[in-house]
Structures are given as C-alpha cells and as structure tokens.
Coordinates of C-alpha atoms in Angstrom, one line a residue:
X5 CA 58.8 -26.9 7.5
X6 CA 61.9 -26.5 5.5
X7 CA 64.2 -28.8 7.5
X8 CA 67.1 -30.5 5.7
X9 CA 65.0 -33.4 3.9
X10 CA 62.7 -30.7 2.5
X11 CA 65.9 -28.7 1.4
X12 CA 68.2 -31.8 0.2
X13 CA 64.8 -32.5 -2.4
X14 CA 64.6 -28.9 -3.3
X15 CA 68.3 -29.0 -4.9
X16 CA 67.4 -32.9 -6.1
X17 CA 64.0 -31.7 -8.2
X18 CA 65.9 -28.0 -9.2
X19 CA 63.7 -26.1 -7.7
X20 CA 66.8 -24.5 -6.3
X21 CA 70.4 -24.3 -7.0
X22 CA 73.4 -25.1 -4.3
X23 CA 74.6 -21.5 -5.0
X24 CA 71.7 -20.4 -4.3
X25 CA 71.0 -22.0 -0.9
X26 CA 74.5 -21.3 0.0
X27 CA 74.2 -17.9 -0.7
X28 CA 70.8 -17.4 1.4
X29 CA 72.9 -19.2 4.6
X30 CA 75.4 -16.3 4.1
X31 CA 72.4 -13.7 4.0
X32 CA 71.1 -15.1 7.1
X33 CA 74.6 -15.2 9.1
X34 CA 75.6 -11.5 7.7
X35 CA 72.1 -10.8 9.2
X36 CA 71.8 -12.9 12.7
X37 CA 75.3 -13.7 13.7
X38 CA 76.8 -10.4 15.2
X39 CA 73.6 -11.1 17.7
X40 CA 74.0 -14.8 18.5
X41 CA 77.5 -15.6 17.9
X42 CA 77.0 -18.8 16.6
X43 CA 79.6 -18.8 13.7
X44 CA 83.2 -18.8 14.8
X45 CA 84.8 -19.1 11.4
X46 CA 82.6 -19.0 7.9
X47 CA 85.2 -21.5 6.1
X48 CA 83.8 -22.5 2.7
X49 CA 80.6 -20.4 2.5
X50 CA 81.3 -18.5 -0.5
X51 CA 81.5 -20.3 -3.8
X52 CA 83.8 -17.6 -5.3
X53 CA 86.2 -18.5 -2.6
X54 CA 86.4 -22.4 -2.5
X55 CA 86.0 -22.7 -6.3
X56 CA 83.5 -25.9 -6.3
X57 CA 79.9 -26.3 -5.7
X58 CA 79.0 -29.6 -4.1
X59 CA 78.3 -32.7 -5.9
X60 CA 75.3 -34.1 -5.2
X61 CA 75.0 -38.2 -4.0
X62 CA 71.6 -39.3 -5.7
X63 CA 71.4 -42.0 -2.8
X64 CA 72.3 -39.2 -0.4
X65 CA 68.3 -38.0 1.7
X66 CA 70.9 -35.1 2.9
X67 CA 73.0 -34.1 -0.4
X68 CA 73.8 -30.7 -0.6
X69 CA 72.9 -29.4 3.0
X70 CA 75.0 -26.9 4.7
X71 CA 76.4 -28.6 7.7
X72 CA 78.7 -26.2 10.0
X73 CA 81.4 -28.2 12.3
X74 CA 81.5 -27.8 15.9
X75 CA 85.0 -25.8 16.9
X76 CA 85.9 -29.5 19.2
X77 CA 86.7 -32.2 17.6
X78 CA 85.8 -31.9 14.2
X79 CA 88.3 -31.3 12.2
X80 CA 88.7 -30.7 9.0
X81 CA 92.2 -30.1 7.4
X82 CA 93.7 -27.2 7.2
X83 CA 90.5 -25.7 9.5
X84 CA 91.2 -24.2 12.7
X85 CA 91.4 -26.5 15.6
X86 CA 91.1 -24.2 18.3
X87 CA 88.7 -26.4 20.7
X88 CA 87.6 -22.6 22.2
X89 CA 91.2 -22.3 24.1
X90 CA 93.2 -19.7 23.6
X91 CA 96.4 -22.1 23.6
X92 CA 95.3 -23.5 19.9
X93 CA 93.9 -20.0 18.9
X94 CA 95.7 -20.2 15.2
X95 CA 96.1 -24.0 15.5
X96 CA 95.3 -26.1 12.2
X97 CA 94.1 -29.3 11.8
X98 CA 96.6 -31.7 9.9
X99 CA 93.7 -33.7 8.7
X100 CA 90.4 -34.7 8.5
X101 CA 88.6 -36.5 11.1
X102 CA 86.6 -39.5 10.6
X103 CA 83.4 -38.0 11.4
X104 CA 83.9 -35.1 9.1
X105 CA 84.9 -38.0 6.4
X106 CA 81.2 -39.8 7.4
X107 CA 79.8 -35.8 7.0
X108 CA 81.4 -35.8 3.6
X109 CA 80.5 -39.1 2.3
X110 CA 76.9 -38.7 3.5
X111 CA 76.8 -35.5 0.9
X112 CA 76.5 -33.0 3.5
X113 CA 78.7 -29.7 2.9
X114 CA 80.8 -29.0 5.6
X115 CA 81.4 -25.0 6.4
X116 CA 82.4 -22.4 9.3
X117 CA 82.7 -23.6 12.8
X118 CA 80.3 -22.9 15.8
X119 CA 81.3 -21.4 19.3
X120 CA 82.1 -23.8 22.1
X121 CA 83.5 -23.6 25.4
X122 CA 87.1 -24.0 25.8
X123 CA 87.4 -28.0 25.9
X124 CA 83.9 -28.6 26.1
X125 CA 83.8 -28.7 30.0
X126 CA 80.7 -26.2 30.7
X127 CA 76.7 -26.5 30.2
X128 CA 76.8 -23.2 28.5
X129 CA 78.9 -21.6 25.7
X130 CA 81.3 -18.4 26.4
X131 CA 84.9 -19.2 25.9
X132 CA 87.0 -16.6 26.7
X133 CA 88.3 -16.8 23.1
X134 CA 85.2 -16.1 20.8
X135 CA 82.7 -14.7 23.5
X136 CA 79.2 -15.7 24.3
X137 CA 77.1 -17.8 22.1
X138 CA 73.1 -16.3 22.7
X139 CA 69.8 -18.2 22.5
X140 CA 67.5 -16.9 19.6
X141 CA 64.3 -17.5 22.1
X142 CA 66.3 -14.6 24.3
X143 CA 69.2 -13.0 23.3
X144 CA 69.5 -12.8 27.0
X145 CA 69.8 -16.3 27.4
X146 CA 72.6 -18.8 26.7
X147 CA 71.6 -21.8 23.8
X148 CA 73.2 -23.7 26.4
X149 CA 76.6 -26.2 26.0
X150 CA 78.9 -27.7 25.2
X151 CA 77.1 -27.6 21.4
X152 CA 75.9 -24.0 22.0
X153 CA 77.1 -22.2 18.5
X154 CA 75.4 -25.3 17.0
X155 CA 71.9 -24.7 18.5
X156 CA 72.4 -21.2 18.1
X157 CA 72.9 -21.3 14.2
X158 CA 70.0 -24.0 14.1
X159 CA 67.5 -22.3 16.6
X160 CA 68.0 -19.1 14.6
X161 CA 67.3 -20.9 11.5
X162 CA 70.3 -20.2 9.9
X163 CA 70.6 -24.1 9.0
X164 CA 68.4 -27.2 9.6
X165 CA 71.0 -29.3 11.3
X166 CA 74.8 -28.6 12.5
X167 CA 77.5 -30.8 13.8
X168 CA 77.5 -31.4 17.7
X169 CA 79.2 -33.6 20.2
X170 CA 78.0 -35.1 23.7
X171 CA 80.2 -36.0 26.6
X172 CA 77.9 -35.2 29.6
X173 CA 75.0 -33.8 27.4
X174 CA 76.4 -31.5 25.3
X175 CA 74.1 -32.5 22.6
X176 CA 70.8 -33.0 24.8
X177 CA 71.4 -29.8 26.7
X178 CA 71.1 -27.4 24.4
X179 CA 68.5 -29.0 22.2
X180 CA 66.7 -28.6 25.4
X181 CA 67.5 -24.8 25.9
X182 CA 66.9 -23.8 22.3
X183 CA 63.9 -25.8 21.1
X184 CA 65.8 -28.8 19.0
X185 CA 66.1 -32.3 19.0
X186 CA 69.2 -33.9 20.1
X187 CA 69.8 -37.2 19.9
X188 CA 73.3 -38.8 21.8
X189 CA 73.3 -42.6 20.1
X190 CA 74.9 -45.5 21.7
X191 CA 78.5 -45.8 22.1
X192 CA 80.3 -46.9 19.1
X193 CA 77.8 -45.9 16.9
X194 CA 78.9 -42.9 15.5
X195 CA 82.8 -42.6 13.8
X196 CA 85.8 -41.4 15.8
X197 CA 89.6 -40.8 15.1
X198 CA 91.9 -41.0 13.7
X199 CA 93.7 -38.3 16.5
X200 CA 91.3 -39.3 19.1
X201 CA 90.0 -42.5 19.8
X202 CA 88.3 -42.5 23.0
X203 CA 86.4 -39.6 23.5
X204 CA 86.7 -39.4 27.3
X205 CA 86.5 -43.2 27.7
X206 CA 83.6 -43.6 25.1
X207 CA 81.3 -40.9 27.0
X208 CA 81.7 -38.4 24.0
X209 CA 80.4 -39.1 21.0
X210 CA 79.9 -36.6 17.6
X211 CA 76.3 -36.0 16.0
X212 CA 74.5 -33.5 15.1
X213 CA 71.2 -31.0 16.3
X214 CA 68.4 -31.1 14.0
X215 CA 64.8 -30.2 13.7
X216 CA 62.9 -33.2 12.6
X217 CA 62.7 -36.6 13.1
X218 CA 63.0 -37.8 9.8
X219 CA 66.1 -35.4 9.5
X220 CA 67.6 -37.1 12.9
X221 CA 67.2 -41.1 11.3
X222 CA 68.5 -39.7 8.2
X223 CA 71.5 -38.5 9.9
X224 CA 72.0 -41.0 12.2
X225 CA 71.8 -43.5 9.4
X226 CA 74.2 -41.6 7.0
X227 CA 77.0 -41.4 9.8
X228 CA 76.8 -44.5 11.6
X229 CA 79.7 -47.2 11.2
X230 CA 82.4 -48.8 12.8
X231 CA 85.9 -48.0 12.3
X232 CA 88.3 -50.7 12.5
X233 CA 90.5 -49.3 15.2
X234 CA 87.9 -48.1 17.2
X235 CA 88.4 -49.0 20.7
X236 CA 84.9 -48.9 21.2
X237 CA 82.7 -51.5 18.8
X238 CA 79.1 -52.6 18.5
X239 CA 77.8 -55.7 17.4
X240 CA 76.2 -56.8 13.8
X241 CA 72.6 -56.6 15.9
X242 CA 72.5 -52.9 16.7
X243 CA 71.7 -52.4 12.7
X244 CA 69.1 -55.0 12.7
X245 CA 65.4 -54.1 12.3
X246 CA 63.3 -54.4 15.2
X247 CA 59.3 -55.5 14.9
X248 CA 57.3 -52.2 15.8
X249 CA 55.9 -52.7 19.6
X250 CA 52.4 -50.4 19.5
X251 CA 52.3 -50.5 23.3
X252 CA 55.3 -49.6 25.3
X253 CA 56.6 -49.8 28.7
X254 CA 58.2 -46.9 30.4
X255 CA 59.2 -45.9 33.4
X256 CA 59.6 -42.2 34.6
X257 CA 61.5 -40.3 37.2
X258 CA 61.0 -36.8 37.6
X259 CA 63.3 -36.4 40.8
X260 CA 66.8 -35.1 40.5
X261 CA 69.6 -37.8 40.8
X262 CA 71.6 -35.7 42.9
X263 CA 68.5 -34.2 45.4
X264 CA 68.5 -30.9 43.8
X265 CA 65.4 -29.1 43.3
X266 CA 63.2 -29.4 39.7
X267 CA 61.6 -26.3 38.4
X268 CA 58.2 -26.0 37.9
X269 CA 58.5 -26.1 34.3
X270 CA 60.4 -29.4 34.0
X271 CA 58.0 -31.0 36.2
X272 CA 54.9 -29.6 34.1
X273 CA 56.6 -31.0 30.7
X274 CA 56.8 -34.6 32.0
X275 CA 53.0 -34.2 33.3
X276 CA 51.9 -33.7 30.6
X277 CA 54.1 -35.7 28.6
X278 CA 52.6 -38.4 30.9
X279 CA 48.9 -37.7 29.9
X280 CA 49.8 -37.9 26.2
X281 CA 51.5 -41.2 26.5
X282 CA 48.4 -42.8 28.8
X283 CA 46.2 -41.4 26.1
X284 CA 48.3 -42.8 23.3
X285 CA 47.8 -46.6 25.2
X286 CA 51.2 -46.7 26.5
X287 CA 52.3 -48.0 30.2
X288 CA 53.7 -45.7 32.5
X289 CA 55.2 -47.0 35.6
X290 CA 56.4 -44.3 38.3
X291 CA 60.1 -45.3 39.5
X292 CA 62.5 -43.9 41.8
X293 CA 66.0 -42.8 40.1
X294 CA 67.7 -46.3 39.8
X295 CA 71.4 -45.1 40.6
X296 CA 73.3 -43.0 43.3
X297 CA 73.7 -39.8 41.3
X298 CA 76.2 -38.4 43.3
X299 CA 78.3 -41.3 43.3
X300 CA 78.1 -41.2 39.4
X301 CA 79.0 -37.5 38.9
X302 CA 82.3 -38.1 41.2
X303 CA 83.2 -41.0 38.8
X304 CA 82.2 -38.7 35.9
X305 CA 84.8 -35.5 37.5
X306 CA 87.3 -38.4 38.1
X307 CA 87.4 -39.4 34.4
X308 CA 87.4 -35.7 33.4
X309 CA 90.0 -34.7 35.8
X310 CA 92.6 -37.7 34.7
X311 CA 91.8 -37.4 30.8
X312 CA 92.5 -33.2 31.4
X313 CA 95.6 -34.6 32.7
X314 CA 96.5 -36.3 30.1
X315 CA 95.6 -33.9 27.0
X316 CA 97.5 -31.2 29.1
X317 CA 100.8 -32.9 29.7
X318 CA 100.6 -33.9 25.7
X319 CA 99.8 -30.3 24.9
X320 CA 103.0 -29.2 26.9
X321 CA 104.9 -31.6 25.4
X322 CA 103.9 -30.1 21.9
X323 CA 104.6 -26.9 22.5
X324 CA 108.1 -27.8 24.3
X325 CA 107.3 -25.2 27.3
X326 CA 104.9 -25.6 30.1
X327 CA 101.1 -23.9 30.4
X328 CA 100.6 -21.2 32.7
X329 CA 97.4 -20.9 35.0
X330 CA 96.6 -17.4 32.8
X331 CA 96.8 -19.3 29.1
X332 CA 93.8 -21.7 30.6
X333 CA 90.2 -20.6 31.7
X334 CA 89.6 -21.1 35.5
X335 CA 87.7 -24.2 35.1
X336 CA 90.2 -25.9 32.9
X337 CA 92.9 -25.0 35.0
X338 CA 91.1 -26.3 38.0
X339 CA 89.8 -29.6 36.1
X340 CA 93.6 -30.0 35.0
X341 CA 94.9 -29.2 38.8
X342 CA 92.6 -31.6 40.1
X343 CA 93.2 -34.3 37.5
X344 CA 97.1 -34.5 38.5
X345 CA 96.0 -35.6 42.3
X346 CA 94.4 -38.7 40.5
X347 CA 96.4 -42.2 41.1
X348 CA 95.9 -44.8 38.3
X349 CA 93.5 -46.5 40.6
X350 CA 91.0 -43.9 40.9
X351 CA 91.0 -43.7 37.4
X352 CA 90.1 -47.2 37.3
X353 CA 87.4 -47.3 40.1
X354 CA 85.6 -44.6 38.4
X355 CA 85.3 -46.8 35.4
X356 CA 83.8 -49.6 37.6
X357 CA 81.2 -46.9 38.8
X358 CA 80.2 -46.6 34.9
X359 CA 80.5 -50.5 34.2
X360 CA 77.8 -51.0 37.6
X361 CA 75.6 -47.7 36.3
X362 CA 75.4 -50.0 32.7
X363 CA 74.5 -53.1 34.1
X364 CA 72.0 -51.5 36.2
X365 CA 70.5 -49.7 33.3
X366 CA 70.6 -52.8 31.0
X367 CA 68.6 -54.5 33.7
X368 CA 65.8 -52.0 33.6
X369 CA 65.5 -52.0 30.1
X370 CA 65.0 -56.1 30.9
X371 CA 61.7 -54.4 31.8
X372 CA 61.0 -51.3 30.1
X373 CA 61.3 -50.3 26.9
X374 CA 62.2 -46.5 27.8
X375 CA 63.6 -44.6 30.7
X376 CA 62.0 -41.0 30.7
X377 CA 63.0 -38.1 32.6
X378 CA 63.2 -34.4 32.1
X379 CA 66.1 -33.3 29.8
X380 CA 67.5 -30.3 32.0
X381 CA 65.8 -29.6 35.6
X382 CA 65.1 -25.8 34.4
X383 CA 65.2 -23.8 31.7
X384 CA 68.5 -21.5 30.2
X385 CA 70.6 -19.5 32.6
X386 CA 71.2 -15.8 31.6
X387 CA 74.1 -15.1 29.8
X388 CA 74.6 -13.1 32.8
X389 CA 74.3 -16.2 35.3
X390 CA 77.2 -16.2 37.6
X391 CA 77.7 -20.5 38.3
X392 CA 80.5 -20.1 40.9
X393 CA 81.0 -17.8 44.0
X394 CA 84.0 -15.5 44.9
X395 CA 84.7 -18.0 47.8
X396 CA 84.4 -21.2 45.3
X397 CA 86.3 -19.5 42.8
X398 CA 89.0 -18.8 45.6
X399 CA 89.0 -22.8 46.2
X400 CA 89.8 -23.1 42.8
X401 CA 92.7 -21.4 42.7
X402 CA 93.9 -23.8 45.9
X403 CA 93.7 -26.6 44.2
X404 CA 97.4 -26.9 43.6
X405 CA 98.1 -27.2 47.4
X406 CA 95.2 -29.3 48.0
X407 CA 94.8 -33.7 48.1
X408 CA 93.2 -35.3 45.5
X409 CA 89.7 -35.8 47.9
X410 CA 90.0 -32.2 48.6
X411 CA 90.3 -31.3 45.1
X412 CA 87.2 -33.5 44.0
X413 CA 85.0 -31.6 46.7
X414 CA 86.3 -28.0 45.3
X415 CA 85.7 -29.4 41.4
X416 CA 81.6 -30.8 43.1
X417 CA 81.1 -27.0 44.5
X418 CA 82.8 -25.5 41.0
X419 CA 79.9 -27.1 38.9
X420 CA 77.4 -27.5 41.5
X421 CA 75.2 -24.6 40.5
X422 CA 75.5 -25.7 36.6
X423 CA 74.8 -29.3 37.8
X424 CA 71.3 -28.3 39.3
X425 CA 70.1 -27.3 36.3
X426 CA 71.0 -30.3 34.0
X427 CA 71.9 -33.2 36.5
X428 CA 69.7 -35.9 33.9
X429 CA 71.8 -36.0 31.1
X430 CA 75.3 -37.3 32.4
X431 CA 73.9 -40.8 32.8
X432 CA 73.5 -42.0 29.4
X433 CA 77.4 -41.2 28.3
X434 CA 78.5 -43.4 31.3
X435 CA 76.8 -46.3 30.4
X436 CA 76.6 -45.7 26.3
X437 CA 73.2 -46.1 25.7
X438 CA 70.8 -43.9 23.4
X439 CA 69.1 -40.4 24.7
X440 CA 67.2 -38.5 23.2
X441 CA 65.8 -34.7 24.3
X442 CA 62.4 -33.6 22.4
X443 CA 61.3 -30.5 22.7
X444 CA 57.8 -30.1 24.0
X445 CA 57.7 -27.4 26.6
X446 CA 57.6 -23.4 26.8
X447 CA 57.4 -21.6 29.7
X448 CA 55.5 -19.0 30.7
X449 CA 58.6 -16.5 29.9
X450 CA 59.2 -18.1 26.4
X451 CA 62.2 -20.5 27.2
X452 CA 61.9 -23.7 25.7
X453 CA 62.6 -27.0 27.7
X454 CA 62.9 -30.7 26.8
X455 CA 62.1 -34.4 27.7
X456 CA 65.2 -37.1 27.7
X457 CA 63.7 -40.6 27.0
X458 CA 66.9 -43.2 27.0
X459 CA 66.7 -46.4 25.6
X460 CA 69.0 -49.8 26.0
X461 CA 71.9 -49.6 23.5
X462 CA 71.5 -50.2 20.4
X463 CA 67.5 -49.3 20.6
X464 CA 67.5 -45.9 18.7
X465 CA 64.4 -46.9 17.1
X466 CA 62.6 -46.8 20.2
X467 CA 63.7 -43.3 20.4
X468 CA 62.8 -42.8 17.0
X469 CA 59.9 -43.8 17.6
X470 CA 58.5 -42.0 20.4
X471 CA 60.0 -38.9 19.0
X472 CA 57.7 -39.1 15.8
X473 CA 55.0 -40.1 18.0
X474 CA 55.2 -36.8 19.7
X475 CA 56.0 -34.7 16.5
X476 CA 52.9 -36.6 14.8
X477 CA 50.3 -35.1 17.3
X478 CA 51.8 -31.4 16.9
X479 CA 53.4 -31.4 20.6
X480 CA 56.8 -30.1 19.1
X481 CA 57.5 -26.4 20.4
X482 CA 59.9 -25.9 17.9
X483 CA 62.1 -22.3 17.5
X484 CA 60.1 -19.5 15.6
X485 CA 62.0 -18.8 13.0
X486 CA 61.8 -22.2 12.6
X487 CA 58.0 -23.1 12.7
X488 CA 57.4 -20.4 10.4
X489 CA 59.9 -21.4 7.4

C-alpha cells in the first residue's frame, strides 16, 4: 500500500522525484475533484508557480508528503482563511499557525485547502460557500464532517494523509464514513495558536486522517509538543514509554448514550470486533454507557453556543458593522442566537459537566485499559439527507424571541437527527482523552463504518496498539482506490 511512509522512502531512496509526486497529486485532482469536491483552493501544487521544491529532513519518516490544510483553523499566511463562511470568503490569514509550523517542521508540504462546513458545526460537509464535499465509496454519499474535504481527498486516494481537526468528532466521523483512520489525541497534545488558543475549551484539537498505523504514530509523533502559552498543558509522563500489556482489559458499550436507535451495521461491526478480540486473548467486559448522554450533549451545545457568541461579537467588531441573519447559515445563526441567552454561569456549569464526565472516565480506565464503542451509530447520510424539518427549521428562526432554556431545546431538535447517527464521538473532546475510529466494517450497500476505542489520556499507545492489532490480521476495509495502490 502506498501510504505516506511508503511514499516519504520513495523520494528518500530516488526512486521518485518531489516534482514528480507533486505533479501525479495534480493529475489525480484535475481528474477526481470536480466529482468529490474535496479541494477548495490548490495553493502551492505547481512547482512552476511557488518556485521551490521541498527540502527534505533526513530525520523526517514523512519528508516530502503532500499534506493539504483543512479550510478551519489552519492557517497558513497569506492563505485564505475562510473557515467555509461566506463572511471571510476573500479573508487572508496574517500568519502561520502553530500547527501548520509543526506540519512544516515535520517535512510535510503543505498545499490547497479541503471543504468544510461553515465553522465546523455540522457532521457532514456542504457549506453554502464551496458546495458539497462527496464520499468516493458513493458519490451519493457525504465523507461526513467537520473534516469531510479531508477524507474526501484521502478516501479518493488523492493523498495518504490530510490535515483535520476534532471538536465533537470531526476527525472520527468521517474516518468512519469514508474508510480511514482517525485518531483525536488527548488534550494538549497536539500544537495550538497563536490566534486561537482554546479550541472550544480544549474540545478541538488539529491532526490529521491517514491510512495506516504506522503513518498515524508517525504523525502523531512529528506534531506533538507543548507550546508555552498553551492554556492547555500535559505533563512530562504522557511521552514516556509504556511496557507492552499482551492481554487487555476492555469494556464495550454498544447502546446509544442518548437512547437513540443503532443500526444494524454498527451493532454487526462491534460483534465481530468482539469475536476477534476474545480470539486474540483479550478481556471483554460488557458495560452500560457510564455517563448521562443527554446531560453531556446540553453542556456540549452550551459551550458551543457561548464560544459562537463570542467569535461573533469579535467578528462584528472587526468588520465595524453588525452580521445579518442572511450573511450566516441557519445553523450558525441559530447556534449564535442561542449562545447570546447564555449567562456566565451556564457557561460555567457546563464545564463542570465535562470536569464530572473526566473523572468518571479516568475512573474506568482505573479498570480497563480501553473503552470501545461504535464510531458512528450508522453509516453516511445522503448528500440529499434533509437533518431538520420545516417546523424545526421554523423554531430556528424563533430563537431571537425565545429564553435561553427555550433556545437549548430548539438547538437539541436542530441537531437531533444528525446526533442519532454519530452520538459516540462527542465524549472524548469533553474529557480530553485519546479516540480512535478504525475502519473495519462494510455494509451490505458498500458504505464503510468504524469502531471508536478511547483510551485514558495520555495512553495513545494503547490505541496504537489495538489499531495495528486489527490492521495485522487484515480486518482493515480500507477505500478502493486505496487498497489497490
């Protein structure tokens, strides 16, 4: 498989040339794009253009690879900065951001931008402002969100890995809808700044999609670090080497946190995830889901709701005017109506919900070693889908007149039918640990879907671990165009 360790030694020994690889990345876009729309912007493809070819880092496993950015977040300077809103549609960035600075010094070659929702608040990817992004399984299907053009451009096999971020499961989500891995380390791991520093209270963090395991350590080790003004650190012993355990103990959940029903195919994938892992020698212990999920996703709207609050006002005051309803998407605007109900203290109580959701997680990994559940509770939604009624999208726009109580029910029904499908992942940015999805199920109808296992913080080598586990034994349904490279 030609993933991005197998490439990053092909320019190392000379069997190829940068040029060359950059040049078959451009082929493949020219050729695939117009389908998927994975590619927003195609920033420093062509060598004629940009005037350098990279220099490769001979301690570098990823030297020379193509890396696209995700349009949120990462930002390189004088790049667009659109974060999929129309508002910032010829926005620049002013500088680089720290993770694109870790991308850079890691010897991956940062170019174009992939599709995103507008602010990174959906499950799927079809911002108003580039169009739908479309799963290379089924063009019919969405790659899922808020990383969408990222699995897109990997799924397709345009590259091996892309830059992606996760604040609900915007990583894990679509690696689970397209076939990847997607890996959401612990809090603090991973660089942030120097224009944002929180990242929705620490629940969003930057990394990347890939399709290997050894390409996933190798990323995660060439990124992680710990900037100095992070508000968000991690301790010396999160880097430390842990002895290998051959026999693990982990507990499973298969049943929605918030009630919802789980499709057939999720509950098939953990079965037989199950069997493998008893036949490998491992413990499986059957638990009920260890937090009220409901109460979690509230506290997880709450934060959302205040922090749109926030980035709004700051935008207006920027721009010196204020934002009409039309210049935002309907769930933006709603998010940001909502969020301006919010008192300081329900900001602060729906932190205490995440502080309770980590210790109770830090507990159980007292006990277990892993925490495995299935990634998304169904495979992708149709590009087609339609996520919110006439009458909820009529709430919506009476958010304005409504209290802040009233508004958090209207913002539950807006995502509700989104939430049923990937109600797992949410858990892991609230209390900061480790999650990984794995992709080891196909449906009848060709869709891919994943497994999350999530680990206690700092314990990506578990993850590691069972990952390579799985991919050792060939149970890695990986895209086509992919498996056949």
């Amino acid at each position: 498989m030609k993933d991005a360790t197998y490439l990053a030694n092909g320019l190392k020994t000379k069997q190829f040339s940068s040029e060359e690889l950059f040049t078959e990345t451009k082929r493949k876009i020219e050729k695939l794009n117009p389908e998927i729309n994975a590619f927003v912007t195609l920033e420093s493809l062509d060598f004629q253009s940009n005037g350098k070819q990279p220099q490769l880092e001979s301690d570098s496993l990823l030297a020379g690879i193509p890396f696209p950015l995700k349009m949120l977040g990462q930002e390189k300077k004088g790049w667009l900065a659109t974060s999929g809103s129309r508002i910032f549609e010829q926005h620049r960035a002013s500088k680089n951001s720290n993770y694109v600075q870790a991308v850079e010094k890691a010897g991956l070659v940062p170019f174009g931008q992939t599709n995103a929702p507008e602010f990174g608040f959906k499950n799927i990817t079809d911002p108003q402002l580039y169009g739908p992004a479309r799963n290379p399984w089924n063009l019919a299907y969405s790659p899922g969100g808020s990383s969408g053009g990222a699995a897109a451009a990997v799924a397709a096999g345009i590259v091996p890995m892309a830059g992606a971020s996760d604040g609900g499961g915007s990583i894990r989500i679509p690696a689970s809808f397209s076939g990847l891995i997607g890996l959401k380390p612990s809090r603090g791991t991973m660089p942030v700044g120097p224009n944002a520093w929180r990242g929705w209270q620490g629940a969003s963090i930057d990394f990347g999609l890939t399709v290997s395991m050894r390409d996933t350590k190798a990323l995660f080790h060439a990124l992680q670090g710990i900037n100095s003004g992070a508000p968000y650190q991690v301790t010396p012993a999160f880097w430390q080497q842990h002895p290998v355990k051959e026999r693990l103990k982990i507990a499973v959940c298969v049943d929605s946190p918030i009630g919802s029903k789980v499709s057939v195919d999720a509950q098939i994938a953990i079965q037989n995830a199950l069997h493998f892992l008893e036949q490998s020698g491992h413990e499986i212990v059957e638990i009920p889901y260890p937090l009220d999920g409901r109460t979690l996703i509230n506290s997880y709207y709450q934060m959302n709701g205040a922090e749109t609050a926030a980035m709004i006002e700051s935008i207006e005051n920027g721009l010196q005017r204020g934002i009409e309803s039309n210049e935002l998407e309907p769930i933006s605007w709603t998010i940001w109506q909502y969020g301006k109900k919010l008192s300081a203290a329900d900001y602060v109580h729906s932190l205490h919900v995440w502080d309770h959701a980590a210790v109770t997680m830090e507990s159980l990994f007292e006990s277990f070693d892993l925490f495995l559940s299935p990634t998304t509770a169904d495979t992708a939604p149709k590009i087609t889908a339609d996520l919110q009624s006439d009458l909820i999208r009529q709430q919506m726009a009476d958010v304005p007149h409504l209290s802040a109580d009233e508004g958090l029910a209207v913002v539950s029904a807006m995502f509700e039918e989104s939430l049923t499908i990937t109600p797992y992942t949410q858990l892991a940015n609230l209390t900061g640990q480790p999650a990984i999805s794995l992709p080891t199920h196909v449906s009848e109808e060709g869709l891919p879907l994943g497994i999350q296992f999530m680990a206690a913080r700092g314990r990506e080598d578990l993850l590691f671990q069972i990952g390579e586990l799985f991919e050792k034994h060939g149970l890695f349904y990986l895209p086509p165009e992919i498996e056949k490279a």
